[in-house]
Each structure stands twice: as C-alpha cells, then as structure tokens.
Amino acid sequence: MTNSSKTTAPPPSGWQYWRGLSGWNFYFLVKFGLLWAGYLNFHAMQNLVFMAFLLLPLPNRRLHQWRHWIAIPVGFALFWHDTWLPGPESIMSQGSQVAGFSFDYVVDLVTRFINWQMVGAFFVLLVAWLFLSQWLRVTVFVVGIMIWLNAITLIGPSFSLFPAGQATGTVTTTGGTAAATVATADAKPVVGDMPAQTAPPTSANLNAWLSSFYAAEEKRKTTFPGALPEDAQPFELLVINICSLSWDDIETAGLMQHALLQHFDIVFKNFNSATSYSGPAAIRLLRASCGQPSHTNLYSPAGKDCYLFDNLANLGFKSQLMLGHNGQFGDFLKEVRNYGDLQSPLMDQTGIPVTLLGFDGSPVYDDLAMLNRWLDNEKKEDGARTATFYNTLPLHDGNHFPGQSKTADYKVRAQKMFDELDQFFTELEKSGRKVMVVIIPEHGGAIHGDKMQVSGLRDIPSPSITNVPAAIKFFGMKAPHQGAAVEIAQPSSYLAISELVARAVDGKMFTEDSVNWQQYTSGLPQTAPVSENSNAVVIQYQGKPYVRLNGGEWVPYPQ
C-alpha cells in the first residue's frame, strides 16, 4: 500500500483575502487618474460596492475564478457608466440613424476616441504599477482612496474634488413678467421671465429650478397683429437654418473676421439653440412664437399661435420650404411637417449641383445654387409676401467630397459656405428687393471637442455646441443700418427671433426715412440657457454649466 503523492492546496487565508483586487488595482488607478483629469463622472458608491465584491473572502478557488469572470463585464459596464460616453438609452434611441452611417464614417468616429496621449499615460501608469506593486501593498492605497472618495461624497459641500468657482451676484430684474431676482455672472440687470437662481446648486434645487423654468416658459408667447395695416409694405422673409455652426466652431475654424459677419444688422452673441440635434432644432425654430418647451413636449401638439410660419400665413405670407439635402435622414422632413406644421411643398432641387455627400451617402446640394433658385422664383412673384424656411447641412460631421471617403475638412467647407452666403448677400443687395434674412444655426458641430465629448459627438448639448451665431440682415431698405451690427448680448433664444419678426411684419422698416434700431431691438424676451436632448439636459446655473444624464443627478459640466 503506497501513500498518494498528491496534496490539496489550502484555501486562501489571512492577508490573501485582502489581495483580492489583484490586477483590478490598475483598473481603479486608471479611474482615479481620469477622475482628477475631469474625464470621468465618478459614482463613488457603485465603485465602492464593486471593490467590496472583489475583496469578499471566497475560500473556494472555483468561486474565486468565477468572481473574476463576472467582474470583467461588470467592470466594463461600470467604467462606461462613469465616462461621458452615450449610454445604452441614447444609443438605442439613435440606433436607426447610426445604422445609416457609412462604414468609412463609423471608422472615422471610432478613431476619434483614441487619445494617444492617454494611451501613453496608461502605459506609464501600468509600468509604474507593475514596478511598485512588488514592494507596496497597492490594494491598501486603492481601498483607502475609494473610502475617501465615498466619504467626501456623503459629507457634502465641506469637501470638494475640484477648486471652488467664483461666486455669482444676484440682481433685480426688470420687465412686466420678470422674476424677482436672477443670478448673473456680471452686474448687468436681466430683462425677461427667468426664474431666480439664489438656492445652492444641489440636485434637488436644480430640478426645482428646471421645473420652474418650463412652467414660466409655458406662459410666454409672441403677439402678432390680427391684420396688417393698409399701408403695410410687402417683403420676403428668408430663414436660413444651418446645421453644425456655433461661435466656438467659427473661432476654431479661424473665420471670426470673415466678411460675411460684417454684413449683418443684428447679431446675437448669446443665442441658445436649446438642443444639439437637427430635428429638434428645426421644430423649436418653427415653434418660435411660444416659450421654450421641454424635449418631450416638442413631440406633442402645440397651440396654433406657437407656429411662426402659421402666424405669418395668417397675415398673408406664403410659406415655402427649401432644403439643401433630401430630408430623409432622421426623418427630418417628416418631423418638420408633423411637429413644425410646415406643410408647403418642397422646392424643386432638380439640376442643383451636388457639392458634397453626406455621412450616409446622400446628396448635399450647393447652397449658392439653391439660394439663387429661390431668388429667381421670388422675382416671378413681385409684390408678394413670402416666408421661406431653408435648411442646409454642408457643415455636418462626416460630409465628404464626391469620390472621397474621408470627412472633408470643416474649415474648407465653412469657408466655402461663408463665401457663398457673402456672395449671395451682395447679389441680394444689388437686386433692391425687400428681404429680411434670418440666419439661425441648428446647433454647433463640436469640431473642437471637450472633456466630455470627442470632436463631432453631440449627444450632450454643451454650451459650446448650443451657443450659435443667430443674425439678421435687412435688404432693400430706404435707410439701411450703418456701422457695426447691433449686438444682442443677453441670453436669448427663438422667442426673441419671433419677436423681431413680429415687430417688422408690417414692412414699414423698409420704407422709413430712418429706423430707430435701438427701439427695434430693445426689451427683447430673454431666455435662460437650458438645452436638452432625449437623454441629457444642460443648464447654466449661477454662471456655471450643469449636466444631468438619463434623469440622474446633476453634476458640474467639466471645463
């Protein structure tokens, strides 16, 4: 009888239990680094629970192995949850549109997420961890910092991960429907119905403020005249809705000094598009005559007096619809008709040159050719009142020149569009026609990117994306505006545009010997900067941006 040489390995015991994080130490160290760099929206409690799951003593080795296999998808999901990347809800809601992207565009988007500086930093951190872990109990450090992060989250405002910002002032507002007070970043009084921002920026207070904002907006609307006076002057209104153009994009592309920007009579420096997607932006513009609704309410019926082009139609303006694309992606044309109540037939695109192909391979028509066709059609109807909505997207991310797969350089496309608009404005001036041109971009193109979103990603409507260069130019005036454009610096949105259209609707500005521009632009309705997509809301509160994702907690927007 022989003794077996086999021995059974003893279960882990003592200090081995507390080395349960093993390779997961590097995972947590990476998250700490990204948190301090501002690239993570860290949820301390969830990470603490995950860490406890990894540290839980398991005497059975098979259970120990299973735990690590389970931890891999859990860790991946938690890491994704802590980033600012679009969540599953957003991806699912945009799934049909993503499916329409060309393969080359998908590859382009994926490569933008690779930050080689971060890859290098991860490599250095990995080497440092492998080196130091031979002598240091890294798990002790990881557990300690995790407990500390969770503690400061629970303790509250006496501790902060980031430096405190500057305090904001509170001033008295003016105006018939203005709130009693409103917080501002400067000492200028604010006119308009904007709820006060005096409470501390806790999640509960920000939710309450947002509710009060929407409640106040429901009461606001532009009053159009019931009828035009007998001496009203016919003119043409042309609203140009440009995709992917913000002040930040213009500055990044180096076009702040372009001649086009010198053409305008009125320029909004703080105009909020309230969204970062095309369909919702067009609906908001077409419903400009009422206060700002929530994203959800955009897809519910609105009062007839909310629709800008319906108000103009009641005064004898013929509504017209013109697109620089086919309107199929994202059901854009369908949304314009169903939720913007613009039922006019689409202006003929036959024979218009195709200068770009969209990210989905669809044609993008030449702006100058489209605008010249509009002008030719207007010349056939001299003396008629028309209101035209023109949506164009040559600047949209992923657009490329025919025969090429690589996304065309944004600056090249923006330069061409600015040049063509400048040329069109010059020809329009020579024509002598009475035209009010309103330019309102849908949203920015996010070509610069930030800590939350890579270049081109617009899932979160950040301030740099939604602050767009809205502007107005009058052509054919007897007394045209002289000098630099009138700048509207206060927080504004679509209701201010509707108000300016209503003030000019009788056309008398075109024939007056002099125009009081100060009076024309004074007392415009102001709108607090609130921007919303289906899964994200961004507000400005006490001079700072805050973001809420998927109905969760409010957090400061990383700057």
PDB file of C-alpha atoms in Angstrom, residues 148-389:
ATOM      1  CA  TRP A 148     -12.121  58.678   0.965  1.00  0.00           C
ATOM      2  CA  LEU A 149     -13.918  59.418  -2.311  1.00  0.00           C
ATOM      3  CA  ASN A 150     -17.110  57.906  -0.957  1.00  0.00           C
ATOM      4  CA  ALA A 151     -16.750  59.821   2.320  1.00  0.00           C
ATOM      5  CA  ILE A 152     -16.443  63.234   0.687  1.00  0.00           C
ATOM      6  CA  THR A 153     -19.450  62.435  -1.483  1.00  0.00           C
ATOM      7  CA  LEU A 154     -21.543  61.676   1.593  1.00  0.00           C
ATOM      8  CA  ILE A 155     -20.189  64.522   3.738  1.00  0.00           C
ATOM      9  CA  GLY A 156     -21.106  67.082   1.119  1.00  0.00           C
ATOM     10  CA  PRO A 157     -20.006  70.622   0.315  1.00  0.00           C
ATOM     11  CA  SER A 158     -17.383  70.909   3.067  1.00  0.00           C
ATOM     12  CA  PHE A 159     -15.133  68.806   0.818  1.00  0.00           C
ATOM     13  CA  SER A 160     -14.647  69.191  -2.916  1.00  0.00           C
ATOM     14  CA  LEU A 161     -12.751  67.296  -5.578  1.00  0.00           C
ATOM     15  CA  PHE A 162     -12.278  70.407  -7.672  1.00  0.00           C
ATOM     16  CA  PRO A 163     -11.425  74.053  -6.913  1.00  0.00           C
ATOM     17  CA  ALA A 164     -14.381  76.203  -5.983  1.00  0.00           C
ATOM     18  CA  GLY A 165     -15.620  78.639  -8.580  1.00  0.00           C
ATOM     19  CA  GLN A 166     -16.264  82.327  -8.229  1.00  0.00           C
ATOM     20  CA  ALA A 167     -19.401  83.459  -6.507  1.00  0.00           C
ATOM     21  CA  THR A 168     -22.095  84.957  -8.650  1.00  0.00           C
ATOM     22  CA  GLY A 169     -24.080  88.063  -7.979  1.00  0.00           C
ATOM     23  CA  THR A 170     -27.815  88.452  -7.611  1.00  0.00           C
ATOM     24  CA  VAL A 171     -29.503  91.450  -9.194  1.00  0.00           C
ATOM     25  CA  THR A 172     -33.007  92.750  -9.560  1.00  0.00           C
ATOM     26  CA  THR A 173     -34.698  92.134 -12.883  1.00  0.00           C
ATOM     27  CA  THR A 174     -36.986  94.384 -14.820  1.00  0.00           C
ATOM     28  CA  GLY A 175     -39.826  93.757 -17.184  1.00  0.00           C
ATOM     29  CA  GLY A 176     -43.515  93.039 -16.762  1.00  0.00           C
ATOM     30  CA  THR A 177     -43.205  89.299 -16.264  1.00  0.00           C
ATOM     31  CA  ALA A 178     -39.706  89.164 -14.838  1.00  0.00           C
ATOM     32  CA  ALA A 179     -38.871  87.112 -11.793  1.00  0.00           C
ATOM     33  CA  ALA A 180     -37.937  88.965  -8.628  1.00  0.00           C
ATOM     34  CA  THR A 181     -34.236  88.108  -8.797  1.00  0.00           C
ATOM     35  CA  VAL A 182     -31.897  86.189 -11.009  1.00  0.00           C
ATOM     36  CA  ALA A 183     -28.266  85.204 -10.597  1.00  0.00           C
ATOM     37  CA  THR A 184     -25.828  86.520 -13.189  1.00  0.00           C
ATOM     38  CA  ALA A 185     -22.132  86.334 -13.778  1.00  0.00           C
ATOM     39  CA  ASP A 186     -21.853  90.114 -14.067  1.00  0.00           C
ATOM     40  CA  ALA A 187     -23.584  93.212 -12.737  1.00  0.00           C
ATOM     41  CA  LYS A 188     -25.935  93.831 -15.644  1.00  0.00           C
ATOM     42  CA  PRO A 189     -29.674  93.698 -14.975  1.00  0.00           C
ATOM     43  CA  VAL A 190     -31.618  91.000 -16.758  1.00  0.00           C
ATOM     44  CA  VAL A 191     -34.912  91.539 -18.533  1.00  0.00           C
ATOM     45  CA  GLY A 192     -37.237  88.613 -19.008  1.00  0.00           C
ATOM     46  CA  ASP A 193     -39.086  85.824 -17.337  1.00  0.00           C
ATOM     47  CA  MET A 194     -36.181  83.846 -15.895  1.00  0.00           C
ATOM     48  CA  PRO A 195     -36.629  82.122 -12.522  1.00  0.00           C
ATOM     49  CA  ALA A 196     -34.305  83.191  -9.729  1.00  0.00           C
ATOM     50  CA  GLN A 197     -31.101  81.240  -9.156  1.00  0.00           C
ATOM     51  CA  THR A 198     -30.460  82.003  -5.500  1.00  0.00           C
ATOM     52  CA  ALA A 199     -30.568  78.489  -3.982  1.00  0.00           C
ATOM     53  CA  PRO A 200     -27.400  76.368  -3.685  1.00  0.00           C
ATOM     54  CA  PRO A 201     -26.770  74.183  -6.771  1.00  0.00           C
ATOM     55  CA  THR A 202     -27.877  70.858  -5.291  1.00  0.00           C
ATOM     56  CA  SER A 203     -29.595  68.266  -7.496  1.00  0.00           C
ATOM     57  CA  ALA A 204     -32.923  68.914  -5.791  1.00  0.00           C
ATOM     58  CA  ASN A 205     -32.632  72.680  -6.293  1.00  0.00           C
ATOM     59  CA  LEU A 206     -31.566  72.324  -9.923  1.00  0.00           C
ATOM     60  CA  ASN A 207     -34.516  70.027 -10.618  1.00  0.00           C
ATOM     61  CA  ALA A 208     -36.854  72.528  -8.956  1.00  0.00           C
ATOM     62  CA  TRP A 209     -35.372  75.404 -10.940  1.00  0.00           C
ATOM     63  CA  LEU A 210     -35.732  73.500 -14.221  1.00  0.00           C
ATOM     64  CA  SER A 211     -39.400  72.796 -13.437  1.00  0.00           C
ATOM     65  CA  SER A 212     -39.992  76.465 -12.678  1.00  0.00           C
ATOM     66  CA  PHE A 213     -38.249  77.414 -15.935  1.00  0.00           C
ATOM     67  CA  TYR A 214     -40.565  75.259 -18.033  1.00  0.00           C
ATOM     68  CA  ALA A 215     -43.599  76.464 -16.073  1.00  0.00           C
ATOM     69  CA  ALA A 216     -42.625  80.071 -16.809  1.00  0.00           C
ATOM     70  CA  GLU A 217     -41.939  79.329 -20.486  1.00  0.00           C
ATOM     71  CA  GLU A 218     -45.440  77.882 -20.942  1.00  0.00           C
ATOM     72  CA  LYS A 219     -46.891  81.359 -20.326  1.00  0.00           C
ATOM     73  CA  ARG A 220     -44.750  83.198 -22.873  1.00  0.00           C
ATOM     74  CA  LYS A 221     -45.626  83.885 -26.499  1.00  0.00           C
ATOM     75  CA  THR A 222     -45.210  86.459 -29.238  1.00  0.00           C
ATOM     76  CA  THR A 223     -48.231  88.589 -30.040  1.00  0.00           C
ATOM     77  CA  PHE A 224     -48.682  89.037 -33.786  1.00  0.00           C
ATOM     78  CA  PRO A 225     -51.161  91.630 -35.122  1.00  0.00           C
ATOM     79  CA  GLY A 226     -54.587  90.356 -36.104  1.00  0.00           C
ATOM     80  CA  ALA A 227     -54.218  92.018 -39.505  1.00  0.00           C
ATOM     81  CA  LEU A 228     -51.725  94.185 -41.372  1.00  0.00           C
ATOM     82  CA  PRO A 229     -52.395  97.927 -41.796  1.00  0.00           C
ATOM     83  CA  GLU A 230     -53.384  99.222 -45.210  1.00  0.00           C
ATOM     84  CA  ASP A 231     -50.012 100.910 -45.671  1.00  0.00           C
ATOM     85  CA  ALA A 232     -48.057  97.730 -44.862  1.00  0.00           C
ATOM     86  CA  GLN A 233     -45.175  97.054 -47.238  1.00  0.00           C
ATOM     87  CA  PRO A 234     -44.771  93.602 -48.796  1.00  0.00           C
ATOM     88  CA  PHE A 235     -41.411  91.935 -48.228  1.00  0.00           C
ATOM     89  CA  GLU A 236     -39.829  88.496 -48.242  1.00  0.00           C
ATOM     90  CA  LEU A 237     -38.643  86.614 -45.158  1.00  0.00           C
ATOM     91  CA  LEU A 238     -35.852  84.081 -45.664  1.00  0.00           C
ATOM     92  CA  VAL A 239     -34.929  81.939 -42.646  1.00  0.00           C
ATOM     93  CA  ILE A 240     -31.668  80.042 -43.178  1.00  0.00           C
ATOM     94  CA  ASN A 241     -31.280  77.143 -40.733  1.00  0.00           C
ATOM     95  CA  ILE A 242     -27.645  75.952 -40.848  1.00  0.00           C
ATOM     96  CA  CYS A 243     -26.544  72.636 -39.382  1.00  0.00           C
ATOM     97  CA  SER A 244     -23.344  72.434 -37.288  1.00  0.00           C
ATOM     98  CA  LEU A 245     -22.266  76.044 -36.773  1.00  0.00           C
ATOM     99  CA  SER A 246     -21.553  77.610 -33.382  1.00  0.00           C
ATOM    100  CA  TRP A 247     -19.473  80.555 -32.246  1.00  0.00           C
ATOM    101  CA  ASP A 248     -16.921  78.043 -30.973  1.00  0.00           C
ATOM    102  CA  ASP A 249     -16.773  76.391 -34.412  1.00  0.00           C
ATOM    103  CA  ILE A 250     -16.291  79.734 -36.158  1.00  0.00           C
ATOM    104  CA  GLU A 251     -13.441  80.646 -33.817  1.00  0.00           C
ATOM    105  CA  THR A 252     -11.815  77.215 -34.116  1.00  0.00           C
ATOM    106  CA  ALA A 253     -12.004  77.424 -37.915  1.00  0.00           C
ATOM    107  CA  GLY A 254     -10.428  80.898 -37.882  1.00  0.00           C
ATOM    108  CA  LEU A 255     -13.390  82.634 -39.549  1.00  0.00           C
ATOM    109  CA  MET A 256     -14.267  85.271 -36.944  1.00  0.00           C
ATOM    110  CA  GLN A 257     -13.031  88.013 -39.299  1.00  0.00           C
ATOM    111  CA  HIS A 258     -14.828  86.743 -42.409  1.00  0.00           C
ATOM    112  CA  ALA A 259     -16.598  89.414 -44.451  1.00  0.00           C
ATOM    113  CA  LEU A 260     -19.932  87.628 -44.051  1.00  0.00           C
ATOM    114  CA  LEU A 261     -20.076  88.563 -40.381  1.00  0.00           C
ATOM    115  CA  GLN A 262     -19.768  92.236 -41.323  1.00  0.00           C
ATOM    116  CA  HIS A 263     -22.979  92.104 -43.373  1.00  0.00           C
ATOM    117  CA  PHE A 264     -25.473  91.785 -40.545  1.00  0.00           C
ATOM    118  CA  ASP A 265     -27.601  94.445 -38.915  1.00  0.00           C
ATOM    119  CA  ILE A 266     -28.244  92.433 -35.731  1.00  0.00           C
ATOM    120  CA  VAL A 267     -26.085  89.708 -34.201  1.00  0.00           C
ATOM    121  CA  PHE A 268     -26.899  87.553 -31.173  1.00  0.00           C
ATOM    122  CA  LYS A 269     -23.777  86.793 -29.146  1.00  0.00           C
ATOM    123  CA  ASN A 270     -25.536  84.594 -26.578  1.00  0.00           C
ATOM    124  CA  PHE A 271     -28.232  82.735 -28.529  1.00  0.00           C
ATOM    125  CA  ASN A 272     -29.109  79.270 -27.244  1.00  0.00           C
ATOM    126  CA  SER A 273     -30.235  76.692 -29.811  1.00  0.00           C
ATOM    127  CA  ALA A 274     -31.589  74.601 -26.874  1.00  0.00           C
ATOM    128  CA  THR A 275     -30.541  71.286 -28.473  1.00  0.00           C
ATOM    129  CA  SER A 276     -27.685  69.674 -30.383  1.00  0.00           C
ATOM    130  CA  TYR A 277     -29.689  67.663 -32.920  1.00  0.00           C
ATOM    131  CA  SER A 278     -31.208  68.769 -36.213  1.00  0.00           C
ATOM    132  CA  GLY A 279     -34.816  67.588 -35.932  1.00  0.00           C
ATOM    133  CA  PRO A 280     -35.496  69.113 -32.503  1.00  0.00           C
ATOM    134  CA  ALA A 281     -33.688  72.328 -33.521  1.00  0.00           C
ATOM    135  CA  ALA A 282     -35.892  72.792 -36.604  1.00  0.00           C
ATOM    136  CA  ILE A 283     -39.040  72.102 -34.573  1.00  0.00           C
ATOM    137  CA  ARG A 284     -38.021  74.655 -31.945  1.00  0.00           C
ATOM    138  CA  LEU A 285     -37.412  77.252 -34.654  1.00  0.00           C
ATOM    139  CA  LEU A 286     -40.737  76.580 -36.341  1.00  0.00           C
ATOM    140  CA  ARG A 287     -42.435  76.881 -32.918  1.00  0.00           C
ATOM    141  CA  ALA A 288     -40.512  80.048 -32.079  1.00  0.00           C
ATOM    142  CA  SER A 289     -43.606  82.092 -31.203  1.00  0.00           C
ATOM    143  CA  CYS A 290     -44.059  80.378 -27.826  1.00  0.00           C
ATOM    144  CA  GLY A 291     -41.746  79.859 -24.873  1.00  0.00           C
ATOM    145  CA  GLN A 292     -39.260  77.024 -24.781  1.00  0.00           C
ATOM    146  CA  PRO A 293     -40.865  73.580 -24.288  1.00  0.00           C
ATOM    147  CA  SER A 294     -39.142  70.515 -22.904  1.00  0.00           C
ATOM    148  CA  HIS A 295     -37.710  67.994 -25.350  1.00  0.00           C
ATOM    149  CA  THR A 296     -40.599  65.609 -24.698  1.00  0.00           C
ATOM    150  CA  ASN A 297     -43.211  68.279 -25.365  1.00  0.00           C
ATOM    151  CA  LEU A 298     -41.678  69.005 -28.756  1.00  0.00           C
ATOM    152  CA  TYR A 299     -43.395  65.855 -29.976  1.00  0.00           C
ATOM    153  CA  SER A 300     -46.812  66.803 -28.647  1.00  0.00           C
ATOM    154  CA  PRO A 301     -49.218  69.220 -30.378  1.00  0.00           C
ATOM    155  CA  ALA A 302     -48.714  72.920 -29.657  1.00  0.00           C
ATOM    156  CA  GLY A 303     -51.137  75.818 -29.900  1.00  0.00           C
ATOM    157  CA  LYS A 304     -51.604  77.219 -33.398  1.00  0.00           C
ATOM    158  CA  ASP A 305     -50.217  80.564 -32.246  1.00  0.00           C
ATOM    159  CA  CYS A 306     -46.890  78.884 -31.436  1.00  0.00           C
ATOM    160  CA  TYR A 307     -46.020  78.155 -35.064  1.00  0.00           C
ATOM    161  CA  LEU A 308     -44.054  81.057 -36.573  1.00  0.00           C
ATOM    162  CA  PHE A 309     -44.933  80.322 -40.191  1.00  0.00           C
ATOM    163  CA  ASP A 310     -48.621  79.831 -39.361  1.00  0.00           C
ATOM    164  CA  ASN A 311     -48.666  83.263 -37.727  1.00  0.00           C
ATOM    165  CA  LEU A 312     -47.152  84.744 -40.870  1.00  0.00           C
ATOM    166  CA  ALA A 313     -49.567  82.837 -43.111  1.00  0.00           C
ATOM    167  CA  ASN A 314     -52.454  84.420 -41.201  1.00  0.00           C
ATOM    168  CA  LEU A 315     -51.078  87.800 -42.292  1.00  0.00           C
ATOM    169  CA  GLY A 316     -50.828  86.871 -45.968  1.00  0.00           C
ATOM    170  CA  PHE A 317     -47.321  85.435 -46.177  1.00  0.00           C
ATOM    171  CA  LYS A 318     -46.956  82.452 -48.479  1.00  0.00           C
ATOM    172  CA  SER A 319     -44.990  79.697 -46.687  1.00  0.00           C
ATOM    173  CA  GLN A 320     -42.192  77.989 -48.638  1.00  0.00           C
ATOM    174  CA  LEU A 321     -39.916  75.066 -47.811  1.00  0.00           C
ATOM    175  CA  MET A 322     -36.432  74.592 -49.206  1.00  0.00           C
ATOM    176  CA  LEU A 323     -33.784  72.024 -48.269  1.00  0.00           C
ATOM    177  CA  GLY A 324     -30.131  71.668 -49.221  1.00  0.00           C
ATOM    178  CA  HIS A 325     -30.482  67.894 -48.846  1.00  0.00           C
ATOM    179  CA  ASN A 326     -33.161  65.236 -49.352  1.00  0.00           C
ATOM    180  CA  GLY A 327     -34.538  65.454 -45.801  1.00  0.00           C
ATOM    181  CA  GLN A 328     -34.656  61.685 -45.341  1.00  0.00           C
ATOM    182  CA  PHE A 329     -32.004  61.092 -42.682  1.00  0.00           C
ATOM    183  CA  GLY A 330     -33.563  61.006 -39.223  1.00  0.00           C
ATOM    184  CA  ASP A 331     -36.980  61.615 -40.865  1.00  0.00           C
ATOM    185  CA  PHE A 332     -36.078  65.316 -40.874  1.00  0.00           C
ATOM    186  CA  LEU A 333     -38.653  66.353 -43.477  1.00  0.00           C
ATOM    187  CA  LYS A 334     -41.324  64.270 -41.759  1.00  0.00           C
ATOM    188  CA  GLU A 335     -40.603  65.930 -38.403  1.00  0.00           C
ATOM    189  CA  VAL A 336     -40.696  69.396 -39.954  1.00  0.00           C
ATOM    190  CA  ARG A 337     -44.151  68.657 -41.345  1.00  0.00           C
ATOM    191  CA  ASN A 338     -45.586  66.755 -38.379  1.00  0.00           C
ATOM    192  CA  TYR A 339     -44.208  68.792 -35.487  1.00  0.00           C
ATOM    193  CA  GLY A 340     -43.296  72.119 -37.119  1.00  0.00           C
ATOM    194  CA  ASP A 341     -46.574  72.295 -39.100  1.00  0.00           C
ATOM    195  CA  LEU A 342     -44.792  73.374 -42.286  1.00  0.00           C
ATOM    196  CA  GLN A 343     -46.873  71.695 -44.994  1.00  0.00           C
ATOM    197  CA  SER A 344     -45.590  73.615 -48.013  1.00  0.00           C
ATOM    198  CA  PRO A 345     -44.319  71.544 -50.959  1.00  0.00           C
ATOM    199  CA  LEU A 346     -40.574  71.059 -51.103  1.00  0.00           C
ATOM    200  CA  MET A 347     -38.944  73.485 -53.535  1.00  0.00           C
ATOM    201  CA  ASP A 348     -37.602  71.773 -56.668  1.00  0.00           C
ATOM    202  CA  GLN A 349     -33.989  70.556 -56.398  1.00  0.00           C
ATOM    203  CA  THR A 350     -33.689  69.311 -59.992  1.00  0.00           C
ATOM    204  CA  GLY A 351     -30.452  70.366 -61.643  1.00  0.00           C
ATOM    205  CA  ILE A 352     -28.831  71.745 -58.463  1.00  0.00           C
ATOM    206  CA  PRO A 353     -25.137  70.710 -58.297  1.00  0.00           C
ATOM    207  CA  VAL A 354     -24.169  68.170 -55.624  1.00  0.00           C
ATOM    208  CA  THR A 355     -21.037  69.503 -53.945  1.00  0.00           C
ATOM    209  CA  LEU A 356     -20.832  67.041 -51.045  1.00  0.00           C
ATOM    210  CA  LEU A 357     -22.067  63.639 -49.992  1.00  0.00           C
ATOM    211  CA  GLY A 358     -23.483  63.219 -46.521  1.00  0.00           C
ATOM    212  CA  PHE A 359     -22.276  60.861 -43.826  1.00  0.00           C
ATOM    213  CA  ASP A 360     -24.975  58.459 -45.089  1.00  0.00           C
ATOM    214  CA  GLY A 361     -24.057  58.893 -48.766  1.00  0.00           C
ATOM    215  CA  SER A 362     -26.989  61.226 -49.539  1.00  0.00           C
ATOM    216  CA  PRO A 363     -26.532  64.321 -51.739  1.00  0.00           C
ATOM    217  CA  VAL A 364     -25.735  67.725 -50.249  1.00  0.00           C
ATOM    218  CA  TYR A 365     -26.672  70.465 -52.695  1.00  0.00           C
ATOM    219  CA  ASP A 366     -24.756  73.642 -53.433  1.00  0.00           C
ATOM    220  CA  ASP A 367     -26.016  76.493 -51.226  1.00  0.00           C
ATOM    221  CA  LEU A 368     -25.408  79.301 -53.685  1.00  0.00           C
ATOM    222  CA  ALA A 369     -27.275  77.462 -56.440  1.00  0.00           C
ATOM    223  CA  MET A 370     -30.206  76.773 -54.111  1.00  0.00           C
ATOM    224  CA  LEU A 371     -30.384  80.376 -52.923  1.00  0.00           C
ATOM    225  CA  ASN A 372     -30.144  81.709 -56.481  1.00  0.00           C
ATOM    226  CA  ARG A 373     -33.036  79.444 -57.460  1.00  0.00           C
ATOM    227  CA  TRP A 374     -35.039  80.896 -54.575  1.00  0.00           C
ATOM    228  CA  LEU A 375     -34.208  84.414 -55.770  1.00  0.00           C
ATOM    229  CA  ASP A 376     -35.229  83.587 -59.328  1.00  0.00           C
ATOM    230  CA  ASN A 377     -38.569  82.260 -58.080  1.00  0.00           C
ATOM    231  CA  GLU A 378     -39.125  85.376 -55.967  1.00  0.00           C
ATOM    232  CA  LYS A 379     -38.579  87.617 -58.982  1.00  0.00           C
ATOM    233  CA  LYS A 380     -41.533  85.904 -60.657  1.00  0.00           C
ATOM    234  CA  GLU A 381     -43.809  86.950 -57.783  1.00  0.00           C
ATOM    235  CA  ASP A 382     -43.003  90.635 -57.337  1.00  0.00           C
ATOM    236  CA  GLY A 383     -45.111  92.301 -54.667  1.00  0.00           C
ATOM    237  CA  ALA A 384     -45.976  89.039 -52.883  1.00  0.00           C
ATOM    238  CA  ARG A 385     -45.291  88.323 -49.235  1.00  0.00           C
ATOM    239  CA  THR A 386     -43.355  85.094 -48.757  1.00  0.00           C
ATOM    240  CA  ALA A 387     -41.797  83.328 -45.777  1.00  0.00           C
ATOM    241  CA  THR A 388     -39.227  80.663 -46.677  1.00  0.00           C
ATOM    242  CA  PHE A 389     -37.611  78.098 -44.411  1.00  0.00           C
TER     243      PHE A 389
END
